[in-house]
Coordinates of C-alpha atoms in Angstrom, one line a residue:
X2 CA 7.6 13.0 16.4
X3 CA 5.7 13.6 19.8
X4 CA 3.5 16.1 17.6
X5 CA 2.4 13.4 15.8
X6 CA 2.2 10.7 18.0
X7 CA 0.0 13.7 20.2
X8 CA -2.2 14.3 17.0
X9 CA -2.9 10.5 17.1
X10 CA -3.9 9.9 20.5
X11 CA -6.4 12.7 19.7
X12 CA -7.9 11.7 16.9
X13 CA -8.3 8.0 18.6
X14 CA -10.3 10.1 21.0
X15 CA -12.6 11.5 19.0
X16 CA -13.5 7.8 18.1
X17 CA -13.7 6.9 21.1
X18 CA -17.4 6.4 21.2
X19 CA -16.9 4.5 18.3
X20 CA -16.1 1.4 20.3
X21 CA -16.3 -2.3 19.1
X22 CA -19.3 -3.1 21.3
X23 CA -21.2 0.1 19.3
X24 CA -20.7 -0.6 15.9
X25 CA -23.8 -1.4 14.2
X26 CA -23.0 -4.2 11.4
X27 CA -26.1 -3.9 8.6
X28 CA -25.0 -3.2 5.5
X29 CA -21.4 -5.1 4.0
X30 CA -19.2 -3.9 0.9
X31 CA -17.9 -7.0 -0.6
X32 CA -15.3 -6.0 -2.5
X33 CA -13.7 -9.6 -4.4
X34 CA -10.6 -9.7 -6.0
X35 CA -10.6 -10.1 -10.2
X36 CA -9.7 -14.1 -10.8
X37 CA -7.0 -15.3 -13.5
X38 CA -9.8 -16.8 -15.5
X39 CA -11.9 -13.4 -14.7
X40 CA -9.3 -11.6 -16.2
X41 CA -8.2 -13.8 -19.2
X42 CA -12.6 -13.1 -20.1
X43 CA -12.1 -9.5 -19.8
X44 CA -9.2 -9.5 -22.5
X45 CA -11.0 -12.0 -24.2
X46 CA -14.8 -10.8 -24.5
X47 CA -15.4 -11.9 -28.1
X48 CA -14.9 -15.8 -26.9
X49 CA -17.2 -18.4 -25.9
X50 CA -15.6 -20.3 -23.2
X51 CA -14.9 -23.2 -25.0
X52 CA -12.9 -20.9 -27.5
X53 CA -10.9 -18.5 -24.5
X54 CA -9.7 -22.1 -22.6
X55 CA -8.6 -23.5 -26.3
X56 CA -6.5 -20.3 -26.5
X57 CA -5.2 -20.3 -23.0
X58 CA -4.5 -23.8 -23.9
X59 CA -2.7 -23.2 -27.1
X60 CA -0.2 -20.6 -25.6
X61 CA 0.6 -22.8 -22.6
X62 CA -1.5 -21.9 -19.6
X63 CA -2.5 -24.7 -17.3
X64 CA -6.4 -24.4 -17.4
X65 CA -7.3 -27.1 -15.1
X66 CA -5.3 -25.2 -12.8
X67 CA -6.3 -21.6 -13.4
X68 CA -10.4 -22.9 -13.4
X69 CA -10.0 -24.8 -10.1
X70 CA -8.3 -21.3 -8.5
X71 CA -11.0 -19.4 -9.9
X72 CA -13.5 -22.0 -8.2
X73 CA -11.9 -21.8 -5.0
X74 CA -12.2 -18.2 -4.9
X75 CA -15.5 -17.8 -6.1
X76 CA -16.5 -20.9 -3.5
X77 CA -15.1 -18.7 -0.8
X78 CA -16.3 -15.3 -1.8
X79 CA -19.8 -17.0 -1.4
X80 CA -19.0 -18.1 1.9
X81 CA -17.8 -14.4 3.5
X82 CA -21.5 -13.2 1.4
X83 CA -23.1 -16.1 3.2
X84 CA -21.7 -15.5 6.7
X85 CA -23.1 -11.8 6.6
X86 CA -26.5 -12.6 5.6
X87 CA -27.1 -15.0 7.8
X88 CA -26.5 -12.1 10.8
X89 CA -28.8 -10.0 9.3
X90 CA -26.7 -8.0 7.3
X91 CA -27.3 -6.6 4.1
X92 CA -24.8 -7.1 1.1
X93 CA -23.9 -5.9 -1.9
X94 CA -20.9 -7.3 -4.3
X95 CA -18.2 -5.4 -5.9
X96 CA -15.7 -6.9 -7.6
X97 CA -12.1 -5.5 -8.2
X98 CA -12.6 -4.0 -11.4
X99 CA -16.5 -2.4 -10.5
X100 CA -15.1 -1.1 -7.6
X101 CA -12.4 0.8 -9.2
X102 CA -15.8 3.5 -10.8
X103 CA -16.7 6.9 -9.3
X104 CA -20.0 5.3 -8.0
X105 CA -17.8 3.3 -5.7
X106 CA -18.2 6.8 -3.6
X107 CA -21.6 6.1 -3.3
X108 CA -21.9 2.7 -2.2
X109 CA -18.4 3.4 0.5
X110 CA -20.8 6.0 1.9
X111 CA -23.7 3.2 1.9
X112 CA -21.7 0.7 3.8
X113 CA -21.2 0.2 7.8
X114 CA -18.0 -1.9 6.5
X115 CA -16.1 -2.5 3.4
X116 CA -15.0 -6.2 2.9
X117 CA -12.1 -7.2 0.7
X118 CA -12.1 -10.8 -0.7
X119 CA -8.9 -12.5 -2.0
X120 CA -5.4 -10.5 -1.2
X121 CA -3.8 -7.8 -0.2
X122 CA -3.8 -6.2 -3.6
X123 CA -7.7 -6.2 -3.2
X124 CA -7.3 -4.9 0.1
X125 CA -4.9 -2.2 -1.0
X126 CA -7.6 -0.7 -3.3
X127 CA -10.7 -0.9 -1.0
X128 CA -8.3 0.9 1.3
X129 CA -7.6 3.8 -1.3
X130 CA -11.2 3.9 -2.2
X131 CA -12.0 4.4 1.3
X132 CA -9.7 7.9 1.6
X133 CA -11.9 10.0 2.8
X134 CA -9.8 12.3 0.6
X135 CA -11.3 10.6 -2.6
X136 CA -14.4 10.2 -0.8
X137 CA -15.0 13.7 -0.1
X138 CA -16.1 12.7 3.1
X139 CA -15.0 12.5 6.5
X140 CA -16.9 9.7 7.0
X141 CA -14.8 6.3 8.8
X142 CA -15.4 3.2 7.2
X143 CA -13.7 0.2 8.3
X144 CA -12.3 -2.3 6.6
X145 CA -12.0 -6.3 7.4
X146 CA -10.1 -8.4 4.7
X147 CA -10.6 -12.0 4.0
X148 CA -7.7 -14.4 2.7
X149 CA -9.6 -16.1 -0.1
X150 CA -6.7 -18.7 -0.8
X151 CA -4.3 -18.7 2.4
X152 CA -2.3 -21.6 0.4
X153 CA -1.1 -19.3 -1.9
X154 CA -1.0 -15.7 -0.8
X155 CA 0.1 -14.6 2.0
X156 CA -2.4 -11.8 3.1
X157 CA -0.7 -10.0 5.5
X158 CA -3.5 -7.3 5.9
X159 CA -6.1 -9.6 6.0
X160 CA -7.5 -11.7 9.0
X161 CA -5.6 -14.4 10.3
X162 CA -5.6 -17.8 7.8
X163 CA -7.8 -19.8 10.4
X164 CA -10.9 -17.2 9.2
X165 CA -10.4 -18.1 5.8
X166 CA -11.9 -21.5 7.3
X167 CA -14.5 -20.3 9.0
X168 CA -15.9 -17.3 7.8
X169 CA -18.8 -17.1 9.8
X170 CA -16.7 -17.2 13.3
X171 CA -15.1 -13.5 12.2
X172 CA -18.4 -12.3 11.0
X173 CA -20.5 -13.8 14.6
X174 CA -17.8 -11.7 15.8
X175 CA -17.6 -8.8 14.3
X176 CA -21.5 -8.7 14.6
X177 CA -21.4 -8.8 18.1
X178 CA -18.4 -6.4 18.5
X179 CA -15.7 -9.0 19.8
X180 CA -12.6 -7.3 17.8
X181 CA -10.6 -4.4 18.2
X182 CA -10.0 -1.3 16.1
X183 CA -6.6 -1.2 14.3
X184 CA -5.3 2.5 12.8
X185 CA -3.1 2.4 9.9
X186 CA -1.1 5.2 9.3
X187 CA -1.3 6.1 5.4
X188 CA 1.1 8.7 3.2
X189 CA -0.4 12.1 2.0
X190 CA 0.8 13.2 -1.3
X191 CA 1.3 16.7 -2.2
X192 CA 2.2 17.8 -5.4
X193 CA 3.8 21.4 -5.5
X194 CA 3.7 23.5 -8.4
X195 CA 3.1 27.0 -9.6
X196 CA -0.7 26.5 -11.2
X197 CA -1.8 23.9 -8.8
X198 CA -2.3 21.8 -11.6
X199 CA -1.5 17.8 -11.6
X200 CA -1.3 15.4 -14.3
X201 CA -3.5 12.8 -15.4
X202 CA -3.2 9.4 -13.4
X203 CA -2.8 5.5 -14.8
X204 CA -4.2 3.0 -13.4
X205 CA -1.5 0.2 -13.6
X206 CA -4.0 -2.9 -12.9
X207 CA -6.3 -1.2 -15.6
X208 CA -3.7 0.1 -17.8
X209 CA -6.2 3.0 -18.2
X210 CA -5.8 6.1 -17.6
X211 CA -8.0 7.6 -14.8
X212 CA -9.3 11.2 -14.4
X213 CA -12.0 11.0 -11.9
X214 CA -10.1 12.0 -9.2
X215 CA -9.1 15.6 -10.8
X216 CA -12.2 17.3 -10.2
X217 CA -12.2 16.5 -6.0
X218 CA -9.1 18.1 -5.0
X219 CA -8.7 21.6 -5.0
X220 CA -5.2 23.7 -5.3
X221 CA -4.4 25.9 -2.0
X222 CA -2.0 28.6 -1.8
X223 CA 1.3 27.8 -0.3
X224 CA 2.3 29.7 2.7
X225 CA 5.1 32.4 2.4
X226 CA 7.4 29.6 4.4
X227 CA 6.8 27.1 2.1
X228 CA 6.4 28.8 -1.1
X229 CA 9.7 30.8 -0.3
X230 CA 11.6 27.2 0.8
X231 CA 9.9 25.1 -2.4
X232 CA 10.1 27.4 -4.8
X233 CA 6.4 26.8 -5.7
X234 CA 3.1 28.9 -5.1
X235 CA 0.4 26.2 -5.4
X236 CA 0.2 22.7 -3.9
X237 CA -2.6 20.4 -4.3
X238 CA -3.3 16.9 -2.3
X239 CA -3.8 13.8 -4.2
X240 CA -7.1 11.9 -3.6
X241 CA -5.2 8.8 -3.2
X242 CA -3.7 7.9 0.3
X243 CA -0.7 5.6 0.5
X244 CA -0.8 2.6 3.1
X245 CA 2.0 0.9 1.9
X246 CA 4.1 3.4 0.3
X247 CA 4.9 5.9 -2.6
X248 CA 7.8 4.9 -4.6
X249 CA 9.5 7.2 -7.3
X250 CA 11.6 6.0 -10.1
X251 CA 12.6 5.6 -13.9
X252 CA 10.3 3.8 -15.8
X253 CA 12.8 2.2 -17.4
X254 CA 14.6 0.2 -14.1
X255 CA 17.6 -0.3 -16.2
X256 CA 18.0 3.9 -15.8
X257 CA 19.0 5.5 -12.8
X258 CA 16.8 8.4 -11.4
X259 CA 18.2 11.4 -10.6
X260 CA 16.4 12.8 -7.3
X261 CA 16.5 15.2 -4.4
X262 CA 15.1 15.0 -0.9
X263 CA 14.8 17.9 1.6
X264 CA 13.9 15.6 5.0
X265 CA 11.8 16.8 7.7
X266 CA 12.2 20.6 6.6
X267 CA 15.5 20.9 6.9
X268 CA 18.0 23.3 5.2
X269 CA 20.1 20.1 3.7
X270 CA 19.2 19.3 -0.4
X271 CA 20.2 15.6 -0.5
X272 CA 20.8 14.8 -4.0
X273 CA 21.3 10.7 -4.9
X274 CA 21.2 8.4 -8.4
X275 CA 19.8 5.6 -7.1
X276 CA 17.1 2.8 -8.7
X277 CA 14.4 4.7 -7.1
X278 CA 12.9 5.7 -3.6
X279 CA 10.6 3.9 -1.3
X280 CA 8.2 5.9 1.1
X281 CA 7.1 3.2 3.3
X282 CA 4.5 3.5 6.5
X283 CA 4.3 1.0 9.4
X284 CA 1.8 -1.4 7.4
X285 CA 4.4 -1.1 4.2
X286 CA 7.1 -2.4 6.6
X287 CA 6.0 -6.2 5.8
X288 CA 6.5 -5.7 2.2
X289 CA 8.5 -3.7 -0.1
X290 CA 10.5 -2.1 2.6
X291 CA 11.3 -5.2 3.7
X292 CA 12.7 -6.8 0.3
X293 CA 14.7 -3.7 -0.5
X294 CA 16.4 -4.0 2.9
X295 CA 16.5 -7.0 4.0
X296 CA 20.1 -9.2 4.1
X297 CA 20.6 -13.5 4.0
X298 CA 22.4 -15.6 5.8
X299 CA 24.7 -15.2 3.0
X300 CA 25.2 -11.4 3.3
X301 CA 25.9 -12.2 7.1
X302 CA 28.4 -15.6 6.4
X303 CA 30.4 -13.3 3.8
X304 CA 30.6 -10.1 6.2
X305 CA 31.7 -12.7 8.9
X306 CA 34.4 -14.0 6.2
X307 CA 36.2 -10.5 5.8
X308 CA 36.8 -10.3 9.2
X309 CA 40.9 -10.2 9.8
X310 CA 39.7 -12.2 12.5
X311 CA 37.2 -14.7 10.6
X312 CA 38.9 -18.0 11.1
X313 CA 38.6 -17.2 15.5
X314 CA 36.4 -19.3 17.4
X315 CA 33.8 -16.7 18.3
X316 CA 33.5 -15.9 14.4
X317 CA 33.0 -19.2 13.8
X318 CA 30.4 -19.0 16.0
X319 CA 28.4 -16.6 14.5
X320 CA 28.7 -17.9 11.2
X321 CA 26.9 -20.8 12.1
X322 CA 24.2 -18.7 13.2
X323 CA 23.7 -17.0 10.0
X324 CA 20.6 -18.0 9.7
X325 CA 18.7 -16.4 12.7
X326 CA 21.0 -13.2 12.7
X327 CA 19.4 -12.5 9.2
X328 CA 16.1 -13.0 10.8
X329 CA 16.7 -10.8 13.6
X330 CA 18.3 -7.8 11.8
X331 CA 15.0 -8.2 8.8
X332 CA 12.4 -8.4 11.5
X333 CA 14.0 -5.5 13.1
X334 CA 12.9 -3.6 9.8
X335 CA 9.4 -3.6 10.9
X336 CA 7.3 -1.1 12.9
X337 CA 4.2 -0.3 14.1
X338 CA 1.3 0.1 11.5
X339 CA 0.2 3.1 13.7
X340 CA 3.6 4.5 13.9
X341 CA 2.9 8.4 12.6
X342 CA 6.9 8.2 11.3
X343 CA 7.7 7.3 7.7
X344 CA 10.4 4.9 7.0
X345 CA 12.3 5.9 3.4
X346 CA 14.5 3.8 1.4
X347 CA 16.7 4.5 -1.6
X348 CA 17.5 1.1 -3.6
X349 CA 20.8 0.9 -5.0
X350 CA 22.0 4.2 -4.7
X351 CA 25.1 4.9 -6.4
X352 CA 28.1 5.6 -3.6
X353 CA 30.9 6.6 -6.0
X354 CA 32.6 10.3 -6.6
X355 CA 30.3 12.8 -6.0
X356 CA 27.2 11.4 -4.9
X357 CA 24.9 11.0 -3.1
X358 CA 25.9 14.5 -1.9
X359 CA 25.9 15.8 0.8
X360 CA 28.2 12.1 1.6
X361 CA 26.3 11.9 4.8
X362 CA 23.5 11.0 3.8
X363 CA 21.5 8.4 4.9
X364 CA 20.1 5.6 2.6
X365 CA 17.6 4.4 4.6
X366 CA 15.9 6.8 8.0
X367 CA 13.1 7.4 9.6
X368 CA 11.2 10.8 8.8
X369 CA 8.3 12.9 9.4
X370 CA 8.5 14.3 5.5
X371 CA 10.1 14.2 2.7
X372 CA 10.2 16.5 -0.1
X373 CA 11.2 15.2 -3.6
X374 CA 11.7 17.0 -6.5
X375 CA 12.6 15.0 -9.8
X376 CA 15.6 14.9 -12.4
X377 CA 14.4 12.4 -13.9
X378 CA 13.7 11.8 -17.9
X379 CA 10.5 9.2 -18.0
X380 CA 9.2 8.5 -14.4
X381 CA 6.9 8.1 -12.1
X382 CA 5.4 8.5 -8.7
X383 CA 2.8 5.3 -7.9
X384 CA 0.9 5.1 -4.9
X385 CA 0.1 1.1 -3.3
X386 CA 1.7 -0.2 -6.7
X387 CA -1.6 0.5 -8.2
X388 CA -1.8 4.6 -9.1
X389 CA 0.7 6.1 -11.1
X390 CA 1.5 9.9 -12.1
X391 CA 4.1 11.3 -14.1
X392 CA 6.8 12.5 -12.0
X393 CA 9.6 13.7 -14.3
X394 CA 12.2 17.1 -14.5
X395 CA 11.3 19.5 -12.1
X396 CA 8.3 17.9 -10.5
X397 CA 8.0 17.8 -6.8
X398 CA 6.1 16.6 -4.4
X399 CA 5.2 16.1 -0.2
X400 CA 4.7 12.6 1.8
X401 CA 3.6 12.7 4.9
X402 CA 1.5 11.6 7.3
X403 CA -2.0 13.1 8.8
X404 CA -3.3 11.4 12.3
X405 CA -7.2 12.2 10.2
X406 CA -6.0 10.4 7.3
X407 CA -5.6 7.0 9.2
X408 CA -7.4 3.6 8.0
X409 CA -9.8 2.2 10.5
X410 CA -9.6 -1.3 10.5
X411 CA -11.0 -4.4 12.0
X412 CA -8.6 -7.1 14.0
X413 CA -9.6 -10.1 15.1
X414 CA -6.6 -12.9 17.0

């Protein structure tokens, strides 16, 4: 852990130039999200408009209510375009599903910033297509998110909701250097193998498969360590950085997947059935690895109630704090987005007979890697809930994290 943590102080010094009050704002990625109605025209492009809201009508969708959201967004997408224009900065539009093309690469390396518009599943892919992995480039580009509809999503990686009012405050701001850089750490994925070879990836908002991506990584040798420890010869790094986590599991939830986990390099196969593992990083900490750890003020009231003890005055205490227990013990889930440790979590993972073997073994820890290789029948690895790769008998794979492969982004209070 000091390692890392001495890697990152490092590499935040080599940007140390690169302060606030010398970033030069003049050209601005917009990348905006894909609307309901957006999307309901895509699967629909033989329709007049008339025709496509008759058939959302006819199986039940509320129109009126998907066209206003769609208004709002656009409304507001015009707004962020608006704000950097009128400082002088050029700007050019992307939305979800342009972005998603290899010429993204060449309008990422055209950009002083890339913006996202709408939530943090928009901000989750301009943050991907900003690897400098998939990139090929080791060119920073930061990124500033703006919460198109703060009534309804929560954003977490975006600015603050008061921006989604006033646009043009963040971008005066930003134009003028008044924020400070934020590093998000972000999972490397290596697969291991014995050709170097990887399979195709889908791209689950697409449902499409996506191939770009195998011509810009190349397969290394594996050192004689970790060839002789894997019991592989190749490995070759994904294009696709993580920065909320890699999960592995069964397609099918209903089946439990069959995995085992070699932690931090150490001599100990951990084998568990479970319903999947979640890699999570710092930023991840808000999200999934929250929900598959957190507890309610009814997990805490029914522990407190199998107490021998649980009818005592001090236990009926604490049962009427319930409530802000829970909170304590789920916000004490989170960490740092710069924190160089990754936080792995195995839902459900089955605690009878022989497994998870060795018993010890820790459903939930803190890591610097984890190896995984897979006993599973039909699964997958997916990357940010957006990229997926078969991941199935006998496949394995690295996570871990690189100080270089941290996302630059913008914060404003």
């Amino acid at each position: 852990m000091l390692k890392s943590k001495q890697l990152l102080q490092q590499f935040s010094k080599e940007y140390a130039k690169f302060t606030p009050a010398n970033f030069k704002l003049k050209r601005a990625l917009v990348v905006t999200k894909l609307s309901r109605y957006e999307f309901e025209q895509l699967r629909h492009p033989e329709l007049s408009q008339d025709q496509l809201q008759q058939k959302l009508r006819d199986r039940g969708t509320d129109v009126e209510m998907v066209l206003y959201l769609h208004k709002v967004h656009k409304d507001f997408e015009r707004r962020v375009v608006q704000s950097f224009q009128d400082v002088g900065c050029e700007v050019k539009l992307s939305s979800r599903l342009e972005f998603r093309s290899s010429l993204s690469k060449d309008v990422m390396s055209w950009a002083d910033v890339i913006v996202p518009v709408g939530g943090d599943g928009t901000f989750l892919l301009s943050a991907g297509r900003a690897s400098p992995l998939f990139a090929l480039s080791q060119q920073k580009t930061p990124i500033v998110g703006f919460n198109s509809d703060p009534l309804r999503s929560e954003g977490r990686l975006m600015l603050p909701k008061h921006y989604s009012d006033n646009p043009a405050d963040a971008v005066s701001r930003i134009k003028s250097g008044d924020f400070k850089w934020m590093h998000r750490s972000r999972v490397r994925t290596t697969m291991l193998g014995s050709n170097g070879k990887i399979p195709e990836s889908t791209d689950l908002f697409r449902h499409t498969e996506v191939k770009m991506e195998q011509v810009t990584t190349a397969p290394e040798m594996l050192d004689q360590d970790m060839a002789s420890k894997y019991k592989a010869k190749m490995k070759r790094i994904l294009p696709y950085l993580a920065l909320n986590e890699v999960f592995i599991g069964e397609h099918l939830s209903a089946r439990v997947s069959h995995l085992q986990l070699v932690l931090d390099h150490q001599d100990v196969v951990n084998k568990t059935k479970c319903s999947g593992l979640c890699v999570s990083t710092g930023t991840g900490s808000t999200s999934w690895h929250t929900s598959i750890n957190r507890i309610t003020s009814r997990d805490v009231d029914d522990l407190l109630r199998s107490l021998p003890n649980s009818s005592s005055k001090d236990v009926m205490m604490l049962r009427q704090n319930a409530e802000e227990i829970a909170q304590r013990y789920n916000q004490g889930l989170l960490f740092a987005p710069d924190d160089p440790r990754l936080c792995y979590s195995i839902r459900e993972q089955i605690c009878v007979g022989v497994w998870p073997s060795p018993k010890t073994f820790k459903e939930r820890d803190f890591v610097q890697t984890v190896f995984v290789k897979s006993h599973c029948i039909d699964a997958n690895l997916v990357i940010d809930g957006s990229i997926s790769y078969p991941f199935n008998d006998g496949a394995k794979v690295l996570l871990e994290v690189h100080p270089e492969d941290a996302l630059l982004t913008i914060a404003l209070d």
